[in-house]
Coordinates of C-alpha atoms and ligand atoms in Angstrom, one line a residue:
Chain A
M286 CA 107.1 245.3 224.2
P287 CA 103.8 243.9 225.5
T288 CA 103.0 245.0 229.1
D289 CA 102.5 242.3 231.8
E290 CA 98.8 242.5 231.6
E291 CA 98.8 242.2 227.8
R292 CA 101.1 239.1 228.2
R293 CA 98.8 237.6 230.7
Q294 CA 95.8 238.0 228.4
I295 CA 97.7 236.7 225.3
D296 CA 98.8 233.7 227.4
E297 CA 95.1 233.0 228.1
E298 CA 94.4 232.9 224.4
L299 CA 97.4 230.7 223.7
K300 CA 96.0 228.1 226.1
K301 CA 92.9 227.7 223.7
A302 CA 95.1 227.6 220.5
A303 CA 96.1 224.3 218.9
F304 CA 99.2 226.2 217.3
K305 CA 100.4 229.5 218.7
Q306 CA 99.9 231.3 215.4
G307 CA 96.2 230.6 215.7
A308 CA 96.0 233.1 218.5
C309 CA 97.5 236.0 216.5
V310 CA 94.3 237.8 215.7
D311 CA 93.3 237.6 219.3
A312 CA 96.7 238.9 220.4
L313 CA 96.5 241.9 218.1
K314 CA 93.1 242.7 219.5
I315 CA 94.3 242.6 223.0
V316 CA 97.2 245.0 222.2
Q317 CA 94.6 247.2 220.3
R318 CA 92.2 247.1 223.3
H319 CA 95.0 248.4 225.6
R320 CA 96.5 251.0 223.3
G321 CA 93.8 251.9 220.9
W322 CA 96.0 250.7 217.9
V323 CA 98.8 248.5 217.0
S324 CA 102.2 250.3 216.6
D325 CA 105.3 249.0 214.8
E326 CA 106.3 247.5 218.2
L327 CA 105.2 244.1 217.2
R328 CA 108.4 242.2 218.0
G329 CA 107.6 241.1 221.6
V330 CA 104.1 240.0 220.6
A331 CA 105.3 238.1 217.5
A332 CA 107.9 236.2 219.7
M333 CA 105.0 235.0 221.9
L334 CA 103.3 233.5 218.9
D335 CA 106.4 231.9 217.3
M336 CA 106.0 234.3 214.4
T337 CA 108.4 236.8 212.8
P338 CA 107.5 240.4 213.3
D339 CA 107.0 240.6 209.5
E340 CA 104.6 237.6 209.4
L341 CA 102.5 239.2 212.2
D342 CA 102.6 242.6 210.4
G343 CA 101.3 240.8 207.2
V344 CA 98.3 239.5 209.2
A345 CA 97.8 242.8 211.0
T346 CA 97.7 244.8 207.8
F347 CA 95.3 242.4 206.2
Y348 CA 92.4 243.1 208.5
S349 CA 90.4 246.4 208.3
L350 CA 89.7 246.5 211.9
I351 CA 93.3 246.2 213.2
F352 CA 94.4 249.8 213.3
R353 CA 98.0 250.3 212.4
R354 CA 97.8 254.0 212.9
P355 CA 96.5 255.9 216.0
V356 CA 92.8 256.5 216.2
G357 CA 90.5 258.6 218.4
K358 CA 89.0 257.5 221.7
H359 CA 85.9 256.5 219.8
V360 CA 85.9 255.0 216.3
I361 CA 82.9 255.6 214.2
L362 CA 82.3 253.2 211.4
V363 CA 79.8 254.3 208.8
C364 CA 78.4 251.6 206.5
D365 CA 78.7 252.5 202.9
S366 CA 77.4 249.2 201.3
I367 CA 74.3 248.9 199.0
S368 CA 71.3 249.0 201.2
C369 CA 72.7 251.9 203.2
W370 CA 73.5 253.7 199.9
I371 CA 70.0 253.2 198.6
M372 CA 68.6 254.5 202.0
G373 CA 70.8 257.6 201.8
Y374 CA 73.9 257.2 203.9
E375 CA 75.8 259.8 202.0
P376 CA 74.0 262.9 203.2
V377 CA 74.0 261.5 206.8
R378 CA 77.7 260.8 206.7
E379 CA 78.3 264.3 205.3
H380 CA 76.4 265.8 208.3
L381 CA 78.5 263.6 210.7
K382 CA 81.7 264.9 209.0
R383 CA 80.5 268.5 209.2
R384 CA 79.6 268.2 212.8
L385 CA 83.0 266.8 213.7
G386 CA 84.9 269.0 211.2
I387 CA 86.9 266.0 209.9
G388 CA 87.0 263.8 206.7
L389 CA 87.1 260.1 206.4
G390 CA 90.1 258.5 208.0
E391 CA 90.7 261.6 210.1
T392 CA 90.7 262.1 213.9
T393 CA 89.2 265.2 215.6
T394 CA 91.8 267.5 217.1
D395 CA 90.7 266.7 220.6
G396 CA 91.4 263.1 219.9
Q397 CA 87.8 262.1 220.6
F398 CA 86.5 260.7 217.3
T399 CA 87.8 258.9 214.2
V400 CA 85.5 258.4 211.2
L401 CA 86.0 255.4 208.9
P402 CA 84.0 253.8 206.1
I403 CA 83.0 250.1 206.7
S404 CA 81.4 247.4 204.5
C405 CA 77.9 246.1 205.3
L406 CA 77.1 245.8 209.0
G407 CA 74.4 243.2 208.6
A408 CA 71.7 245.7 209.6
C409 CA 70.4 246.4 206.1
D410 CA 66.8 246.4 207.2
H411 CA 67.5 249.4 209.3
A412 CA 69.7 251.3 206.9
P413 CA 71.6 253.6 207.1
A414 CA 73.6 252.1 210.0
M415 CA 76.8 252.7 211.8
M416 CA 78.8 251.5 214.8
V417 CA 80.5 253.7 217.5
D418 CA 83.0 251.4 219.1
D419 CA 80.9 248.3 220.0
E420 CA 77.5 249.9 219.8
L421 CA 75.3 249.6 216.6
Y422 CA 73.1 252.5 215.6
L423 CA 70.2 252.1 213.1
D424 CA 67.9 254.2 210.9
L425 CA 70.2 257.1 211.0
T426 CA 69.1 260.7 210.3
D427 CA 70.9 264.0 210.9
E428 CA 69.0 264.4 214.2
R429 CA 69.9 260.9 215.3
I430 CA 73.6 261.7 214.5
D431 CA 73.4 264.8 216.8
E432 CA 71.8 262.7 219.6
I433 CA 74.4 260.0 219.3
L434 CA 77.4 262.4 219.3
E435 CA 76.0 264.0 222.5
K436 CA 76.2 260.6 224.3
Y437 CA 79.9 260.5 223.6
R438 CA 81.0 264.0 224.3
Chain B
M204 CA 49.5 227.8 209.6
T205 CA 52.9 227.0 208.0
E206 CA 55.5 225.7 210.3
K207 CA 58.4 227.8 211.2
P208 CA 60.9 225.6 213.0
L209 CA 63.8 228.1 212.8
T210 CA 62.1 231.1 214.2
K211 CA 59.2 229.7 216.3
N212 CA 61.2 230.1 219.5
I213 CA 62.6 233.5 218.7
R214 CA 61.2 236.3 220.8
P215 CA 61.8 239.6 219.1
G216 CA 63.1 242.3 221.3
R217 CA 63.7 239.9 224.2
A218 CA 66.6 237.8 225.4
P219 CA 66.9 234.4 223.7
L220 CA 65.8 231.2 225.4
S221 CA 68.2 230.0 228.3
L222 CA 69.3 226.4 228.2
K223 CA 66.5 225.5 230.5
E224 CA 63.9 227.3 228.5
Y225 CA 65.1 225.8 225.4
E226 CA 64.9 222.3 226.9
A227 CA 61.4 223.1 227.9
V228 CA 60.3 223.5 224.3
G229 CA 62.0 220.3 223.2
G230 CA 65.5 221.6 222.8
Y231 CA 68.4 219.1 222.9
L232 CA 66.0 216.1 222.4
G233 CA 67.3 215.8 218.8
L234 CA 70.9 215.8 220.2
R235 CA 70.0 213.1 222.7
R236 CA 68.4 210.9 220.1
A237 CA 71.3 211.4 217.6
L238 CA 74.1 210.8 220.1
K239 CA 72.4 207.8 222.1
E240 CA 70.3 206.0 219.5
M241 CA 71.9 206.8 216.1
S242 CA 75.3 206.1 214.5
P243 CA 77.1 208.9 212.8
K244 CA 76.3 207.2 209.5
D245 CA 72.6 207.2 210.5
V246 CA 72.7 210.9 211.2
Q247 CA 74.4 211.6 207.8
K248 CA 71.7 209.5 206.1
V249 CA 68.8 211.4 207.6
V250 CA 70.5 214.7 206.5
T251 CA 71.2 213.4 203.0
D252 CA 67.6 212.1 202.7
S253 CA 66.2 215.4 203.8
N254 CA 67.8 217.1 200.8
L255 CA 69.0 220.0 202.9
R256 CA 71.1 222.3 200.8
G257 CA 73.7 224.7 202.2
R258 CA 72.3 228.1 203.1
G259 CA 75.6 229.9 202.8
G260 CA 75.1 230.8 199.1
A261 CA 76.2 228.0 197.0
G262 CA 73.5 225.4 197.8
F263 CA 75.6 222.4 198.2
Q264 CA 73.9 219.3 199.5
T265 CA 74.8 219.1 203.2
G266 CA 74.7 215.3 203.7
Q267 CA 76.9 214.9 200.6
K268 CA 79.5 217.4 201.9
W269 CA 79.8 215.5 205.1
S270 CA 80.2 212.2 203.3
F271 CA 83.6 213.1 202.0
V272 CA 85.0 213.3 205.5
P273 CA 87.2 210.2 206.2
V274 CA 85.8 208.1 209.1
G275 CA 86.8 205.1 211.0
E276 CA 89.9 204.1 213.2
D277 CA 92.6 205.3 210.9
A278 CA 91.0 208.6 209.9
P279 CA 93.3 211.6 210.7
R280 CA 92.5 213.3 213.9
P281 CA 91.6 215.8 215.2
K282 CA 88.7 216.6 212.9
Y283 CA 86.9 219.9 212.8
L284 CA 83.5 221.3 212.2
I285 CA 83.2 225.0 211.6
C286 CA 80.2 227.2 211.6
N287 CA 80.6 230.0 209.1
A288 CA 79.1 233.1 210.8
D289 CA 81.1 235.7 208.9
E290 CA 78.0 237.1 207.1
M291 CA 79.5 240.0 205.3
E292 CA 77.7 239.9 201.9
P293 CA 76.0 243.3 201.5
G294 CA 72.3 243.0 201.9
T295 CA 72.5 239.9 204.0
F296 CA 71.5 239.8 207.7
K297 CA 69.8 236.5 208.3
D298 CA 72.4 234.7 210.4
R299 CA 72.4 237.5 212.8
L300 CA 68.7 236.8 213.6
L301 CA 69.5 233.1 214.2
M302 CA 72.4 233.6 216.4
E303 CA 70.9 236.4 218.5
G304 CA 67.4 234.9 218.6
N305 CA 68.2 231.2 219.3
P306 CA 71.8 230.4 220.0
H307 CA 71.1 227.0 221.4
Q308 CA 69.4 225.9 218.3
L309 CA 72.6 226.6 216.5
L310 CA 74.8 224.9 219.2
E311 CA 72.6 221.8 219.1
G312 CA 72.8 221.6 215.3
M313 CA 76.6 222.1 215.5
I314 CA 77.0 219.3 218.1
I315 CA 74.9 216.8 216.1
S316 CA 76.8 217.7 212.9
S317 CA 80.1 217.3 214.7
Y318 CA 79.0 213.9 215.8
A319 CA 78.0 212.9 212.3
I320 CA 81.5 213.5 211.0
Q321 CA 83.2 212.5 214.4
A322 CA 84.8 216.0 214.8
D323 CA 86.8 216.6 217.9
V324 CA 86.7 220.4 217.9
S325 CA 84.2 222.9 216.6
Y326 CA 84.6 226.7 216.0
I327 CA 82.2 229.4 215.3
F328 CA 83.8 231.9 213.0
L329 CA 82.0 235.0 213.9
R330 CA 82.3 238.4 212.2
W331 CA 83.5 241.2 214.5
A332 CA 80.4 243.4 214.1
Y333 CA 78.1 240.9 215.7
K334 CA 78.7 241.9 219.3
V335 CA 75.2 240.9 220.6
A336 CA 75.4 237.6 218.9
A337 CA 78.9 237.1 220.4
A338 CA 77.8 237.7 223.9
R339 CA 74.7 235.3 223.5
L340 CA 76.7 232.6 222.0
E341 CA 79.4 232.8 224.7
R342 CA 76.7 232.5 227.4
A343 CA 75.0 229.6 225.5
I344 CA 78.3 227.7 225.1
A345 CA 79.0 228.1 228.9
E346 CA 75.5 226.8 229.7
A347 CA 76.1 223.9 227.3
Y348 CA 79.3 223.0 229.1
E349 CA 77.7 223.2 232.5
N350 CA 74.9 220.8 231.3
N351 CA 77.4 218.4 229.6
Y352 CA 76.1 219.0 226.1
L353 CA 79.7 220.0 225.4
G354 CA 82.9 218.7 226.8
K355 CA 83.7 215.0 227.7
N356 CA 81.3 212.1 227.3
I357 CA 78.3 214.3 226.2
V358 CA 75.1 213.2 228.1
G359 CA 76.8 209.8 228.7
S360 CA 77.0 208.9 225.0
G361 CA 80.8 208.4 225.0
Y362 CA 81.2 211.3 222.4
S363 CA 83.3 214.3 223.3
L364 CA 83.5 217.7 221.7
E365 CA 85.0 221.1 222.4
M366 CA 83.6 224.4 221.0
Y367 CA 85.2 227.8 220.6
I368 CA 84.2 231.2 219.1
H369 CA 86.7 232.9 216.9
T370 CA 85.9 236.5 216.4
S371 CA 87.3 237.9 213.2
A372 CA 88.6 241.4 212.4
G373 CA 86.8 242.4 209.1
R374 CA 87.3 241.5 205.5
Y375 CA 84.6 239.7 203.4
I376 CA 87.0 237.2 202.0
C377 CA 87.2 235.6 205.4
G378 CA 83.7 234.0 204.6
E379 CA 85.2 232.0 201.6
E380 CA 85.7 228.7 203.3
T381 CA 89.4 228.1 202.5
A382 CA 90.3 231.8 203.3
L383 CA 88.4 231.1 206.5
L384 CA 90.8 228.2 207.3
N385 CA 93.8 230.4 206.8
A386 CA 92.3 233.1 209.0
L387 CA 91.8 230.6 211.8
E388 CA 95.3 229.4 211.5
G389 CA 96.5 232.9 212.0
K390 CA 97.7 233.6 208.5
R391 CA 96.7 236.2 206.0
A392 CA 93.1 235.2 204.9
T393 CA 93.8 234.5 201.3
P394 CA 92.0 231.4 199.8
R395 CA 93.6 228.0 199.2
S396 CA 93.5 226.0 196.1
K397 CA 90.9 223.2 195.8
P398 CA 91.6 220.2 195.7
P399 CA 92.4 219.2 198.3
F400 CA 89.0 220.0 199.6
P401 CA 88.7 220.9 203.3
Q402 CA 86.7 217.7 204.1
V403 CA 90.0 215.8 203.5
C404 CA 92.7 218.4 204.2
G405 CA 91.3 221.6 206.0
L406 CA 92.2 223.3 209.3
W407 CA 95.9 222.5 210.1
G408 CA 95.7 219.9 207.4
K409 CA 92.9 217.9 209.1
P410 CA 89.5 216.9 207.8
T411 CA 87.1 219.9 208.2
V412 CA 83.6 220.7 207.4
V413 CA 82.5 224.3 207.0
N414 CA 78.7 225.0 207.1
N415 CA 76.6 228.2 207.3
V416 CA 74.7 229.2 210.5
E417 CA 71.3 228.7 208.8
T418 CA 72.3 225.3 207.4
L419 CA 73.4 224.1 210.9
S420 CA 70.4 225.6 212.7
N421 CA 68.1 223.2 210.7
I422 CA 69.9 220.0 211.8
S423 CA 68.2 219.3 215.1
H424 CA 64.8 219.7 213.5
I425 CA 65.7 217.3 210.8
V426 CA 66.9 214.7 213.2
S427 CA 63.9 215.1 215.5
N428 CA 61.3 215.2 212.8
G429 CA 62.7 213.2 209.9
P430 CA 63.5 213.9 206.3
D431 CA 59.9 213.6 205.0
W432 CA 58.7 216.3 207.5
F433 CA 61.5 218.5 206.3
K434 CA 60.6 218.0 202.7
G435 CA 57.0 218.8 203.4
L436 CA 57.9 222.2 204.7
S437 CA 58.7 223.5 201.3
V438 CA 56.6 224.4 198.2
S439 CA 59.4 223.3 195.8
P440 CA 61.9 220.5 195.1
D441 CA 64.3 222.1 197.6
S442 CA 63.3 221.2 201.1
G443 CA 62.7 223.0 204.3
T444 CA 62.0 226.7 205.1
K445 CA 64.2 229.6 204.2
I446 CA 64.9 232.8 206.0
Y447 CA 64.1 235.4 203.4
G448 CA 64.8 239.0 203.7
A449 CA 64.3 242.3 202.0
S450 CA 66.0 245.8 202.2
G451 CA 65.8 249.0 200.2
R452 CA 62.6 251.2 199.8
V453 CA 60.0 248.7 200.7
K454 CA 57.4 249.5 203.4
R455 CA 58.6 246.8 205.9
P456 CA 62.2 245.7 205.4
G457 CA 63.0 242.6 207.4
L458 CA 63.3 238.8 207.6
W459 CA 60.7 236.1 207.2
E460 CA 60.9 232.3 207.6
L461 CA 58.8 230.9 204.8
P462 CA 58.4 227.6 202.9
M463 CA 61.3 227.3 200.4
G464 CA 60.0 228.3 197.0
V465 CA 57.5 231.2 197.7
T466 CA 57.5 233.8 194.9
M467 CA 59.4 237.0 194.9
R468 CA 56.1 238.7 194.4
E469 CA 54.6 237.2 197.6
L470 CA 57.8 238.2 199.5
L471 CA 57.7 241.7 198.3
E472 CA 54.1 242.5 198.2
E473 CA 52.8 240.5 201.3
H474 CA 55.7 240.4 203.6
A475 CA 57.7 243.5 202.7
G476 CA 54.5 245.4 202.4
G477 CA 55.1 246.6 198.8
M478 CA 57.1 249.7 197.8
R479 CA 57.1 252.9 200.0
D480 CA 54.7 255.5 198.7
G481 CA 56.1 257.5 195.8
F482 CA 58.5 254.7 194.7
R483 CA 58.2 252.0 192.0
L484 CA 60.0 248.7 191.8
R485 CA 62.6 248.6 189.1
S486 CA 64.8 245.6 189.9
V487 CA 65.7 243.1 192.6
I488 CA 69.0 241.5 193.5
P489 CA 67.6 238.2 194.9
G490 CA 70.3 236.8 197.2
G491 CA 73.0 239.3 198.4
A492 CA 75.4 241.5 196.4
S493 CA 77.0 238.8 194.4
T494 CA 73.9 237.7 192.5
E495 CA 72.5 239.0 189.2
F496 CA 69.8 241.7 189.0
L497 CA 66.3 240.4 188.0
A498 CA 63.8 242.7 186.2
E499 CA 60.2 243.2 187.2
E500 CA 59.1 240.6 184.8
H501 CA 60.7 238.0 187.0
L502 CA 58.6 238.7 190.0
D503 CA 56.7 235.5 189.8
V504 CA 59.8 233.5 190.0
K505 CA 59.9 231.0 192.9
M506 CA 62.7 231.7 195.4
D507 CA 64.3 228.3 195.3
Y508 CA 67.7 227.3 193.8
A509 CA 66.7 225.9 190.4
S510 CA 64.0 228.5 189.7
V511 CA 66.1 231.5 190.4
Q512 CA 68.9 230.0 188.4
K513 CA 66.5 229.5 185.5
A514 CA 65.6 233.2 185.6
G515 CA 69.3 234.0 185.2
S516 CA 70.3 234.7 188.8
R517 CA 71.1 232.8 192.0
L518 CA 69.1 232.3 195.3
G519 CA 72.4 233.1 197.1
T520 CA 71.6 234.0 200.7
G521 CA 67.9 234.6 199.9
T522 CA 68.0 238.2 201.2
M523 CA 66.9 240.5 198.4
I524 CA 68.0 244.1 197.8
V525 CA 65.2 246.2 196.1
I526 CA 66.1 248.8 193.5
D527 CA 63.5 251.5 193.0
D528 CA 62.8 254.0 190.2
K529 CA 64.4 256.9 192.1
T530 CA 67.6 255.0 192.6
C531 CA 70.3 255.3 189.8
P532 CA 71.2 251.8 188.7
I533 CA 74.6 252.8 187.6
G534 CA 75.2 254.3 191.0
A535 CA 74.0 251.1 192.5
I536 CA 76.3 248.9 190.5
H537 CA 79.2 251.2 191.2
N538 CA 78.5 251.0 195.0
L539 CA 78.6 247.2 194.7
E540 CA 81.9 247.2 192.8
V541 CA 83.5 249.5 195.3
F542 CA 82.7 246.9 197.9
F543 CA 84.1 244.1 195.9
A544 CA 87.3 246.0 194.8
R545 CA 87.9 247.0 198.4
E546 CA 87.3 243.5 199.7
S547 CA 89.4 241.6 197.0
C548 CA 92.1 239.9 199.0
G549 CA 94.6 240.9 196.4
W550 CA 96.0 237.5 195.8
C551 CA 95.4 237.1 192.0
T552 CA 95.9 239.9 189.5
P553 CA 92.6 239.6 187.4
C554 CA 90.6 240.4 190.5
R555 CA 92.8 242.8 192.3
E556 CA 93.3 244.9 189.1
G557 CA 90.2 244.1 187.2
L558 CA 87.6 245.0 189.9
R559 CA 89.3 248.3 190.6
W560 CA 89.4 249.1 186.9
A561 CA 85.7 248.3 186.5
E562 CA 84.8 250.4 189.6
Q563 CA 86.8 253.4 188.2
I564 CA 85.0 253.2 184.9
L565 CA 81.7 253.0 186.6
L566 CA 82.5 256.0 188.7
A567 CA 83.4 258.0 185.5
I568 CA 80.1 257.1 183.8
E569 CA 78.2 258.0 186.9
N570 CA 80.1 261.4 187.0
G571 CA 79.3 262.1 183.4
E572 CA 82.7 261.3 182.2
G573 CA 82.0 258.0 180.5
E574 CA 83.1 257.3 176.9
P575 CA 81.1 255.2 174.4
E576 CA 83.5 252.3 174.5
D577 CA 83.3 252.0 178.2
T578 CA 80.4 249.5 178.2
G579 CA 82.5 247.3 175.9
I580 CA 85.5 247.4 178.4
L581 CA 83.1 246.5 181.3
E582 CA 81.7 243.6 179.3
E583 CA 85.2 242.4 178.5
Q584 CA 86.0 242.5 182.3
C585 CA 82.9 240.4 182.9
R586 CA 84.1 237.8 180.4
R587 CA 87.5 237.7 181.9
L588 CA 86.6 237.5 185.6
V589 CA 85.1 233.9 185.4
P590 CA 85.8 230.8 187.4
G591 CA 89.1 229.4 186.2
N592 CA 90.7 232.8 185.5
T593 CA 90.5 233.9 189.2
F594 CA 91.7 232.0 192.2
C595 CA 88.4 232.0 194.1
A596 CA 84.7 232.8 193.7
L597 CA 84.9 236.4 194.9
A598 CA 85.6 237.9 191.5
P599 CA 83.1 235.8 189.5
G600 CA 80.5 236.8 192.1
A601 CA 81.5 240.5 191.8
V602 CA 80.8 240.5 188.1
E603 CA 77.3 238.9 188.4
P604 CA 75.5 242.2 189.2
L605 CA 77.7 244.0 186.7
Q606 CA 77.0 241.8 183.7
S607 CA 73.3 241.5 184.4
G608 CA 73.2 245.2 185.1
L609 CA 74.8 245.9 181.7
K610 CA 71.9 244.1 180.1
I611 CA 69.0 245.2 182.2
F612 CA 70.0 248.8 182.5
R613 CA 71.5 249.2 179.0
E614 CA 69.4 252.3 178.3
D615 CA 70.6 253.9 181.5
F616 CA 74.3 253.2 180.8
E617 CA 73.8 254.8 177.3
R618 CA 71.9 257.7 178.5
H619 CA 74.6 258.6 181.2
I620 CA 77.3 258.4 178.5
R621 CA 75.3 260.3 175.8
E622 CA 74.1 263.1 178.1
K623 CA 77.4 263.2 180.1
R624 CA 75.5 263.3 183.4
C625 CA 73.6 261.1 185.8
P626 CA 69.9 261.7 185.1
W627 CA 69.1 261.0 188.7
K628 CA 71.2 263.9 190.2
Ligands
FMN21 C1 83.9 235.7 198.9 C2 83.0 234.7 199.6 C3 82.5 235.0 200.8 C4 81.7 234.1 201.4 N1 81.1 234.5 202.7 C5 80.3 233.5 203.3 C6 79.8 233.9 204.6 O1 80.0 235.0 205.1 N2 79.0 233.0 205.2 C7 78.8 231.7 204.6 O2 78.1 230.9 205.3 N3 79.3 231.4 203.5 C8 80.1 232.3 202.7 N4 80.6 231.9 201.6 C9 80.4 230.5 201.1 C10 81.4 229.6 201.8 O3 82.6 229.5 201.0 C11 80.9 228.2 201.9 O4 80.4 227.8 200.6 C12 79.7 228.1 202.9 O5 80.1 228.5 204.1 C13 79.4 226.6 203.0 O6 78.3 226.4 203.9 P1 76.9 225.7 203.4 O7 77.3 224.5 202.6 O8 76.2 225.4 204.7 O9 76.2 226.6 202.6 C14 81.5 232.8 200.9 C15 82.0 232.6 199.7 C16 82.8 233.6 199.0 C17 83.4 233.1 197.7
SF4_22 S1 89.6 236.2 193.1 FE1 90.0 238.1 194.4 S2 89.4 237.5 196.5 FE2 89.7 235.6 195.2 S3 91.9 235.0 195.6 FE3 91.8 236.3 193.7 S4 92.2 238.4 194.5 FE4 91.7 237.1 196.2
FES23 S1 74.3 247.7 203.6 FE1 74.6 248.9 205.3 S2 74.1 247.5 207.0 FE2 74.1 246.2 205.1

């Protein structure tokens, strides 16, 4: 069930929507912002949107950035598209995985970081690129990765 | 000095112009003229006469697109104008510059365009990754409301418009205009069949126009300066300037606003500074991941719609991906097809299954496990994944680099298969 605060924020979005369903991506994001991910507890949210839980789940699972499984406190999204590939994202991503001791789609045991692949971030002139939560990082090297991780420790 | 209307007021590394600063350099004068002195039809005519073609990839005439929207007393309401700011085509990063650099220029273009089709509501469909652009656009929209460029009775003209930002949650297919409509309606973002076209039956079944960020950013300048001025900006039959870009192992990757129709050579050698030391140019993808590879012999091709098409590719988004001699072309094609297979929305079988199959074959070839018949199977997939066999343009776009790669890099395919290894590893 959505909390009172989640309800309040979803209601704000509903005010802007021509039809309730139009606010469903925003509603999913609100839940995710509060809980880190979107669990199977969709029923209450779906009811607010005049959708069935299955309909809402169909939308939630469509998007790559609505997480239907728990993620770490910080989500690291490493671009694996063409310009970053040419500029060598692979060795940099290997370094990141080694530093964190996890593979793609995994979360560190302390629950701090999850690493996921992502399609082009629109920063191809500064490849390789990645995002940590809402922050974009450019021109990555092994040294840059070490510096960035320090910031979040 | 060539004119650069789109970027002249962008200050790299600094905050974009505020509304007051934007007005001080002539901003919102085009809007005042359009809303107070011109009829919606007049605005459409100016844009049609300017020969502006859509900058989202397909190059459709903007004025013509608008002309299909029903107008008059009995036209269905509300009508919608949507700015497509999804920009997820790998190698493409031009719309980011326009939104971060001059959000009011986009807003002014959107308001004038909305007026031209008599839209009641406008949306910016923004990709989730563009956080800086989102914040700057939010602020610009708030300023526009405060100064009555949005809301009721805009600058006393009698015309009213609301504007919202919708931030998406990933998936390349959301940029396809009918999938975008489903996404905005809160459905799974699979494409819709056309016809009916969005201009007649779009968002929630109402008339809707979808235009790209760069397309819309041009509108205020066309209205202010006229169609002849716009045509004079280019060095080709396609009018205006274009935001070109380059990424890969060039000395200065980046974006440049230049007359439409400059050559690929000028872009790469003068603006991108040529190749990095120790690397040679091998091939170029001229306009984002879904356009065909061009070989070195095509360097003198003009970067306009007709010329690039004649050379066997598409201008697409005009942002080039440069392949150098130390990059394995099979690996590059595999990377592209991984993207398309992952981003396929799964709605139709040829795309959902065919792209994954092609990607797996490419991986096998790259890993030295390719068989002689594999190139034939890939060619067969290219022949099958054409418009008409798939529900939308994603799959036909996905095979453009594959089918051209099979021709241009034939030797490399054969060598991988013959030697059972990747010569670049
Ligand atoms: C798979 C796919 C993805 C697309 N992504 C975008 C995009 O991110 N931005 C965009 O402007 N157009 C995109 N398009 C093209 C749009 O469908 C549409 O043609 C365009 O937004 C129209 O704008 P324009 O007429 O101003 O060019 C995409 C098309 C396809 C098939
Ligand atoms: S071609 Fe691909 S992306 Fe387009 S509808 Fe079919 S499965 Fe979806
Ligand atoms: S390819 Fe990585 S940011 Fe575009």
